[in-house]
CSV table of C-alpha atoms in Angstrom, one decimal:
chain,number,residue,atom,x,y,z
A,1,MET,CA,-16.8,23.6,-36.0
A,2,GLU,CA,-16.3,20.3,-34.8
A,3,ILE,CA,-13.7,18.1,-36.3
A,4,LYS,CA,-14.7,14.2,-35.7
A,5,VAL,CA,-11.3,12.0,-35.2
A,6,ILE,CA,-12.2,8.8,-33.3
A,7,LYS,CA,-8.1,7.8,-33.4
A,8,ASN,CA,-6.0,5.5,-31.3
A,9,ILE,CA,-3.7,7.7,-29.3
A,10,LEU,CA,-1.0,4.7,-29.1
A,11,GLU,CA,-1.8,4.0,-33.0
A,12,ARG,CA,2.2,5.0,-33.3
A,13,ASN,CA,3.6,3.0,-30.6
A,14,GLN,CA,1.1,0.2,-32.2
A,15,ASN,CA,2.5,0.9,-36.1
A,16,ALA,CA,6.3,0.2,-34.5
A,17,ALA,CA,5.0,-3.2,-32.6
A,18,ASP,CA,3.6,-4.4,-35.8
A,19,ASN,CA,6.7,-4.2,-37.8
A,20,ILE,CA,8.5,-5.2,-34.8
A,21,ARG,CA,6.4,-8.7,-35.2
A,22,ARG,CA,7.2,-8.5,-38.6
A,23,LEU,CA,10.9,-8.4,-39.1
A,24,ALA,CA,10.6,-10.8,-36.0
A,25,ASP,CA,8.5,-13.3,-38.3
A,26,GLU,CA,10.9,-13.0,-41.5
A,27,ASN,CA,14.3,-13.6,-38.7
A,28,LYS,CA,12.1,-16.4,-36.7
A,29,TRP,CA,13.3,-14.5,-33.4
A,30,TYR,CA,10.9,-15.3,-30.5
A,31,ILE,CA,10.5,-12.1,-28.7
A,32,MET,CA,9.3,-12.3,-25.2
A,33,ASN,CA,8.2,-9.3,-23.1
A,34,VAL,CA,8.9,-9.5,-19.4
A,35,MET,CA,6.6,-7.4,-16.8
A,36,GLY,CA,6.2,-7.5,-13.0
A,37,SER,CA,6.8,-5.4,-10.2
A,38,PRO,CA,10.0,-4.8,-8.7
A,39,GLY,CA,11.4,-7.0,-6.7
A,40,ALA,CA,9.0,-9.7,-8.9
A,41,GLY,CA,11.6,-11.9,-9.6
A,42,LYS,CA,12.1,-10.5,-13.6
A,43,THR,CA,15.8,-11.0,-13.5
A,44,SER,CA,15.4,-14.2,-11.8
A,45,PHE,CA,13.0,-15.7,-14.3
A,46,ILE,CA,15.3,-14.3,-17.2
A,47,LYS,CA,18.1,-16.0,-15.1
A,48,CYS,CA,16.6,-19.0,-14.5
A,49,MET,CA,15.6,-19.5,-18.3
A,50,ILE,CA,19.5,-18.9,-19.6
A,51,GLU,CA,20.9,-20.9,-17.6
A,52,ASN,CA,18.5,-24.4,-18.9
A,53,LEU,CA,17.9,-23.0,-22.0
A,54,LYS,CA,21.5,-21.1,-23.4
A,55,ASP,CA,22.7,-24.6,-24.3
A,56,ILE,CA,19.6,-25.2,-26.7
A,57,PHE,CA,18.6,-22.2,-28.1
A,58,ASN,CA,20.5,-18.8,-28.8
A,59,ILE,CA,19.0,-16.3,-26.5
A,60,VAL,CA,20.1,-12.3,-26.2
A,61,VAL,CA,18.6,-9.4,-23.8
A,62,ILE,CA,16.8,-6.3,-23.9
A,63,GLU,CA,17.5,-4.9,-19.9
A,64,GLY,CA,15.0,-2.0,-19.4
A,65,ASP,CA,16.0,0.3,-16.2
A,66,VAL,CA,15.1,3.9,-14.7
A,67,ALA,CA,18.2,3.5,-14.7
A,68,SER,CA,21.2,1.6,-13.5
A,69,THR,CA,23.2,-1.2,-15.3
A,70,ILE,CA,22.7,-3.7,-12.4
A,71,ASP,CA,20.7,-6.3,-13.9
A,72,ALA,CA,22.3,-6.2,-18.0
A,73,GLN,CA,25.2,-6.8,-15.4
A,74,ALA,CA,24.6,-10.0,-13.9
A,75,ILE,CA,22.4,-11.3,-17.1
A,76,ALA,CA,26.1,-10.6,-19.2
A,77,SER,CA,28.0,-12.5,-16.4
A,78,TYR,CA,26.0,-15.6,-17.9
A,79,GLY,CA,27.5,-15.0,-21.5
A,80,VAL,CA,24.6,-13.8,-23.3
A,81,GLU,CA,24.5,-10.9,-25.2
A,82,VAL,CA,22.6,-7.4,-23.4
A,83,LEU,CA,21.9,-4.6,-24.2
A,84,GLN,CA,21.3,-1.9,-21.5
A,85,ILE,CA,18.3,0.7,-22.2
A,86,ASN,CA,18.6,3.4,-19.2
A,87,THR,CA,14.7,5.3,-20.0
A,88,GLY,CA,15.9,8.0,-17.3
A,89,GLY,CA,12.3,8.0,-15.6
A,90,ALA,CA,9.8,6.6,-18.1
A,91,CYS,CA,8.0,3.9,-16.5
A,92,HIS,CA,8.0,1.6,-19.2
A,93,LEU,CA,9.2,0.3,-22.8
A,94,VAL,CA,7.7,1.4,-26.2
A,95,ALA,CA,8.4,-0.3,-29.3
A,96,ASP,CA,10.9,2.8,-31.2
A,97,SER,CA,13.2,1.7,-28.2
A,98,ILE,CA,13.1,-1.8,-28.8
A,99,ALA,CA,13.4,-1.5,-32.5
A,100,GLU,CA,17.1,0.0,-31.6
A,101,ALA,CA,17.9,-2.1,-29.1
A,102,ILE,CA,16.9,-5.4,-32.2
A,103,ASP,CA,19.0,-3.0,-34.9
A,104,THR,CA,21.6,-2.6,-32.6
A,105,LEU,CA,22.1,-6.2,-31.1
A,106,LYS,CA,21.4,-8.0,-34.9
A,107,PRO,CA,20.4,-11.1,-33.7
A,108,VAL,CA,21.4,-14.0,-36.2
A,109,PRO,CA,18.2,-16.1,-37.1
A,110,LYS,CA,16.6,-18.0,-34.6
A,111,THR,CA,17.1,-16.1,-31.6
A,112,VAL,CA,15.3,-15.9,-28.2
A,113,ILE,CA,15.1,-12.2,-27.2
A,114,PHE,CA,14.6,-11.7,-24.1
A,115,VAL,CA,13.0,-7.9,-23.0
A,116,GLU,CA,12.7,-7.1,-19.4
A,117,ASN,CA,10.4,-4.8,-18.9
A,118,ILE,CA,10.9,-1.9,-16.3
A,119,GLY,CA,9.1,-2.5,-12.7
A,120,ASN,CA,5.2,-1.6,-12.4
A,121,LEU,CA,1.9,-3.9,-13.2
A,122,ILE,CA,0.0,-0.2,-15.2
A,123,CYS,CA,2.3,1.4,-17.4
A,124,PRO,CA,3.8,-1.4,-19.4
A,125,SER,CA,0.7,-3.5,-20.1
A,126,SER,CA,-0.5,-0.4,-22.4
A,127,PHE,CA,2.4,-0.8,-24.8
A,128,ASP,CA,2.8,-3.4,-27.5
A,129,LEU,CA,6.6,-4.4,-28.4
A,130,GLY,CA,5.8,-6.8,-31.2
A,131,GLU,CA,6.2,-10.1,-29.0
A,132,ASN,CA,5.4,-13.1,-29.5
A,133,LEU,CA,4.7,-13.4,-25.4
A,134,LYS,CA,3.8,-11.2,-22.8
A,135,VAL,CA,5.0,-13.1,-19.4
A,136,VAL,CA,4.1,-11.0,-15.3
A,137,VAL,CA,6.3,-12.5,-12.7
A,138,SER,CA,4.4,-11.5,-9.8
A,139,SER,CA,5.7,-12.6,-6.3
A,140,ALA,CA,3.5,-13.7,-3.6
A,141,ALA,CA,5.6,-11.5,-1.0
A,142,GLU,CA,3.7,-9.0,-3.1
A,143,GLY,CA,-0.1,-10.3,-1.5
A,144,ASP,CA,-3.0,-12.2,-3.1
A,145,ASP,CA,-4.6,-9.2,-4.6
A,146,LYS,CA,-2.8,-8.0,-7.0
A,147,PRO,CA,-5.1,-9.7,-10.3
A,148,TYR,CA,-7.5,-7.1,-8.9
A,149,LYS,CA,-5.9,-3.8,-8.4
A,150,TYR,CA,-4.0,-4.5,-11.9
A,151,PRO,CA,-6.5,-6.5,-14.0
A,152,ALA,CA,-5.0,-4.9,-17.3
A,153,MET,CA,-1.3,-6.1,-16.2
A,154,PHE,CA,-2.6,-9.6,-16.1
A,155,GLU,CA,-5.2,-10.2,-18.1
A,156,LYS,CA,-3.1,-9.3,-21.1
A,157,ALA,CA,-0.5,-11.7,-19.5
A,158,ASP,CA,0.4,-14.6,-22.1
A,159,VAL,CA,2.3,-16.9,-18.9
A,160,VAL,CA,1.9,-15.8,-15.1
A,161,VAL,CA,4.6,-17.1,-13.5
A,162,LEU,CA,3.8,-16.9,-9.3
A,163,SER,CA,7.2,-16.4,-7.9
A,164,LYS,CA,8.4,-16.7,-4.3
A,165,ILE,CA,6.1,-19.4,-3.3
A,166,ASP,CA,8.5,-20.1,-0.5
A,167,VAL,CA,7.2,-17.1,1.5
A,168,ILE,CA,3.4,-18.0,1.4
A,169,ASP,CA,2.8,-19.4,4.4
A,170,ALA,CA,4.3,-16.7,6.0
A,171,ILE,CA,2.4,-14.0,4.9
A,172,GLY,CA,-0.8,-15.6,4.4
A,173,PHE,CA,-1.1,-15.7,1.1
A,174,ASP,CA,-4.6,-16.5,0.0
A,175,MET,CA,-3.7,-18.7,-3.2
A,176,GLN,CA,-8.4,-19.5,-3.8
A,177,ARG,CA,-8.5,-15.8,-3.8
A,178,TYR,CA,-5.4,-15.1,-6.5
A,179,LYS,CA,-6.6,-18.0,-8.8
A,180,LYS,CA,-9.8,-16.6,-8.1
A,181,GLY,CA,-9.1,-13.1,-9.7
A,182,LEU,CA,-6.7,-14.5,-12.6
A,183,GLU,CA,-9.4,-17.0,-13.3
A,184,ALA,CA,-11.8,-13.7,-13.5
A,185,ILE,CA,-9.7,-11.8,-16.1
A,186,LYS,CA,-8.2,-14.0,-18.6
A,187,ASP,CA,-10.3,-15.9,-21.3
A,188,LYS,CA,-7.7,-17.0,-22.7
A,189,ASP,CA,-6.6,-21.0,-20.8
A,190,LEU,CA,-5.1,-20.1,-17.8
A,191,LYS,CA,-1.8,-20.8,-17.8
A,192,LEU,CA,0.1,-20.3,-14.6
A,193,PHE,CA,3.6,-21.8,-13.2
A,194,GLU,CA,4.0,-21.4,-8.9
A,195,VAL,CA,8.0,-21.0,-8.8
A,196,SER,CA,10.9,-20.3,-5.9
A,197,PHE,CA,13.9,-19.4,-7.7
A,198,ARG,CA,15.8,-19.3,-4.6
A,199,THR,CA,14.3,-22.5,-3.8
A,200,LYS,CA,13.7,-24.4,-7.0
A,201,GLU,CA,10.6,-25.0,-6.1
A,202,GLY,CA,8.6,-25.7,-10.0
A,203,VAL,CA,11.7,-23.9,-11.8
A,204,LYS,CA,11.1,-27.6,-13.1
A,205,SER,CA,8.2,-27.4,-14.9
A,206,LEU,CA,8.7,-24.1,-15.7
A,207,THR,CA,11.3,-25.0,-17.6
A,208,ASN,CA,9.8,-27.4,-19.6
A,209,TYR,CA,7.1,-25.2,-20.6
A,210,PHE,CA,9.5,-23.0,-21.8
A,211,TYR,CA,11.8,-25.3,-23.6
A,212,THR,CA,8.7,-27.4,-25.4
A,213,LEU,CA,7.5,-24.0,-26.7
A,214,LEU,CA,10.5,-22.6,-28.1
A,215,ASP,CA,11.4,-25.9,-29.3
A,216,GLN,CA,7.9,-26.2,-31.4
A,217,TYR,CA,7.6,-22.9,-32.6
A,218,PHE,CA,11.3,-22.9,-34.2
A,219,LYS,CA,10.4,-26.6,-35.3
A,220,SER,CA,7.7,-24.7,-37.2
A,221,ARG,CA,9.5,-22.8,-39.2
A,222,GLY,CA,12.1,-24.7,-41.0
A,223,LYS,CA,15.7,-26.9,-39.9
A,224,CYS,CA,16.6,-23.7,-42.1
A,225,LEU,CA,16.4,-19.6,-42.8
B,1,MET,CA,3.6,8.2,-15.3
B,2,HIS,CA,3.5,7.0,-18.7
B,3,GLU,CA,1.2,10.5,-19.5
B,4,TYR,CA,3.5,12.1,-20.8
B,5,PHE,CA,4.7,9.6,-24.0
B,6,VAL,CA,0.6,9.7,-24.8
B,7,THR,CA,0.3,13.2,-24.8
B,8,GLN,CA,2.9,13.8,-27.4
B,9,GLN,CA,1.4,11.0,-29.0
B,10,LEU,CA,-2.3,12.9,-28.6
B,11,ILE,CA,-0.7,16.0,-29.9
B,12,LYS,CA,0.7,14.6,-32.6
B,13,ILE,CA,-2.3,13.1,-34.0
B,14,ALA,CA,-4.4,16.4,-33.3
B,15,GLU,CA,-2.0,18.6,-35.0
B,16,ASP,CA,-2.4,16.0,-38.1
B,17,GLU,CA,-5.7,17.2,-38.0
B,18,LEU,CA,-6.1,20.2,-37.9
B,19,LYS,CA,-3.3,20.5,-41.3
B,20,ASN,CA,-4.5,21.9,-44.2
B,21,LEU,CA,-8.2,23.4,-41.9
B,22,ASP,CA,-9.2,27.5,-42.2
B,23,PHE,CA,-9.8,28.2,-38.6
B,24,LYS,CA,-9.0,30.9,-36.2
B,25,LYS,CA,-8.5,29.1,-32.2
B,26,VAL,CA,-8.9,25.3,-30.7
B,27,THR,CA,-10.9,25.4,-28.1
B,28,ARG,CA,-11.5,21.9,-27.2
B,29,ILE,CA,-10.3,18.6,-27.8
B,30,LYS,CA,-12.5,15.8,-26.8
B,31,VAL,CA,-10.5,12.8,-25.4
B,32,VAL,CA,-12.2,9.7,-24.1
B,33,VAL,CA,-10.5,7.6,-21.5
B,34,GLY,CA,-11.2,4.6,-20.1
B,35,GLU,CA,-11.4,3.9,-16.3
B,36,LEU,CA,-8.7,0.6,-17.5
B,37,SER,CA,-6.8,2.3,-20.1
B,38,GLY,CA,-4.5,3.0,-17.1
B,39,ILE,CA,-4.5,7.2,-18.4
B,40,ILE,CA,-4.4,9.1,-15.3
B,41,ASP,CA,-7.2,12.2,-16.6
B,42,GLU,CA,-5.2,14.9,-14.5
B,43,SER,CA,-1.8,14.1,-15.4
B,44,LEU,CA,-3.2,14.0,-18.8
B,45,LYS,CA,-4.4,17.6,-18.8
B,46,PHE,CA,-1.3,18.9,-16.5
B,47,TYR,CA,1.1,17.8,-19.8
B,48,PHE,CA,-1.1,18.8,-22.4
B,49,ASP,CA,-0.9,22.2,-20.3
B,50,ILE,CA,3.3,21.8,-20.9
B,51,LEU,CA,2.7,20.5,-24.4
B,52,THR,CA,1.0,22.4,-25.7
B,53,LYS,CA,2.3,25.7,-24.5
B,54,GLY,CA,3.4,28.1,-28.2
B,55,THR,CA,1.5,25.3,-30.6
B,56,ILE,CA,-1.5,26.1,-32.3
B,57,LEU,CA,-3.2,24.4,-29.1
B,58,GLU,CA,-2.0,26.8,-26.8
B,59,GLY,CA,-5.1,27.5,-24.0
B,60,THR,CA,-7.2,25.0,-25.6
B,61,GLN,CA,-9.2,22.6,-23.6
B,62,LEU,CA,-8.3,18.6,-22.5
B,63,LYS,CA,-11.9,17.8,-22.2
B,64,ILE,CA,-12.4,14.5,-20.8
B,65,ILE,CA,-15.2,11.4,-21.5
B,66,PRO,CA,-14.3,9.1,-18.2
B,67,LYS,CA,-16.4,5.9,-19.5
B,68,LYS,CA,-16.9,2.7,-16.7
B,69,ALA,CA,-15.2,-0.7,-17.1
B,70,LEU,CA,-17.8,-3.3,-17.5
B,71,LEU,CA,-17.9,-6.6,-16.7
B,72,TYR,CA,-20.1,-9.6,-18.0
B,73,CYS,CA,-21.5,-12.2,-16.3
B,74,GLN,CA,-22.1,-14.9,-18.7
B,75,LYS,CA,-24.9,-16.4,-16.3
B,76,CYS,CA,-26.8,-13.8,-16.5
B,77,SER,CA,-25.9,-13.1,-20.0
B,78,GLU,CA,-25.7,-9.1,-18.5
B,79,TYR,CA,-23.1,-6.2,-18.3
B,80,PHE,CA,-22.4,-5.0,-14.5
B,81,GLU,CA,-19.7,-2.6,-12.8
B,82,ARG,CA,-16.6,-3.2,-11.3
B,83,THR,CA,-16.9,-4.6,-8.3
B,84,LYS,CA,-14.6,-5.4,-5.3
B,85,ASP,CA,-13.2,-8.2,-6.5
B,86,PHE,CA,-15.3,-9.2,-10.2
B,87,THR,CA,-18.2,-10.6,-8.2
B,88,CYS,CA,-21.5,-10.3,-10.3
B,89,PRO,CA,-24.0,-8.1,-7.9
B,90,LYS,CA,-27.3,-10.6,-9.0
B,91,CYS,CA,-26.0,-14.0,-8.8
B,92,LEU,CA,-22.2,-14.1,-7.5
B,93,SER,CA,-20.2,-15.5,-10.2
B,94,VAL,CA,-17.2,-14.1,-11.5
B,95,GLY,CA,-17.3,-11.5,-14.1
B,96,LYS,CA,-15.4,-11.3,-17.0
B,97,LEU,CA,-13.9,-7.9,-18.5
B,98,THR,CA,-15.0,-6.0,-21.7
B,99,GLU,CA,-13.6,-3.8,-23.9
B,100,HIS,CA,-15.9,-1.6,-22.0
B,101,GLY,CA,-12.9,0.1,-19.8
B,102,LYS,CA,-10.4,0.3,-22.3
B,103,GLU,CA,-10.6,3.0,-24.2
B,104,PHE,CA,-8.4,5.9,-25.4
B,105,TYR,CA,-9.2,8.2,-28.2
B,106,ILE,CA,-9.8,11.2,-29.6
B,107,GLU,CA,-13.2,11.7,-29.9
B,108,SER,CA,-13.2,15.8,-31.6
B,109,ILE,CA,-12.0,18.3,-32.5
B,110,GLU,CA,-14.1,22.0,-31.6
B,111,VAL,CA,-12.3,25.1,-33.3
B,112,ASP,CA,-13.9,28.8,-34.2
B,113,ASP,CA,-13.9,29.3,-37.3
């Protein structure tokens, strides 16, 4: 006897993510899922956002790492609340662990929650965390072929931050090829920022974009609860 | 590498489906896996064998049905299989990714009555 099932295997994670999205909406939290390879600049991106926006918005950070608290300590030194999740080997964060982290952090209404996902371009793209925005940090140092090799990750991104642009000439990064790959993947408007967190090139327009985005989000949610 | 987590989910769904059913043995579970789903067949099978030991699913064959990724060329209004740089083999314009290739679901479970 054959029993027809047709059931999405990631349903449980999806339910947990939907629940986070509902909670975030009620509490006016804005959740950003920051993904990318190890060393692409995810922590630098979050640090840059904290540095430039922490006086305007309330910010907390959930740090995902396989092991260690290196990034969490670096972020904590910027004076924002940070919670470390060590997955102990798992290659991505799941919605259940984000729900737990949020429950521990108890962010006040109108908080920006940055989630730094585990560094890789495959697994995190399959798991919805209930976020408002997916940011993919992709460094020029990794090469211009990444959109072709990891299409699922780039397709899901709302914003792509191409970091380490100061090494473009040194490594012969082909910007046209990279952009062509992104355009092929993305249906929605492409939001690509070319930055170097080291030389600060492009950081101003990146910051302005996120300032406007968050300001509009919180304004649209009213002045008080 | 996230196959461990997803295999747990797969087993849970199968066990729920089999609850309250009268059968002798579960023989086969068919799972549809798209090329772009990020799931590695061999890892799925590896974890499935380990995680089902001692359960009603022990010894069940995990049959993977692969689905190719298809891109869509707006110019030709046709689907085509993924090429190295997403270029349409007919007109050479850049195709768009579609839902074909992202599947990951249990299609059916076969049991011996």
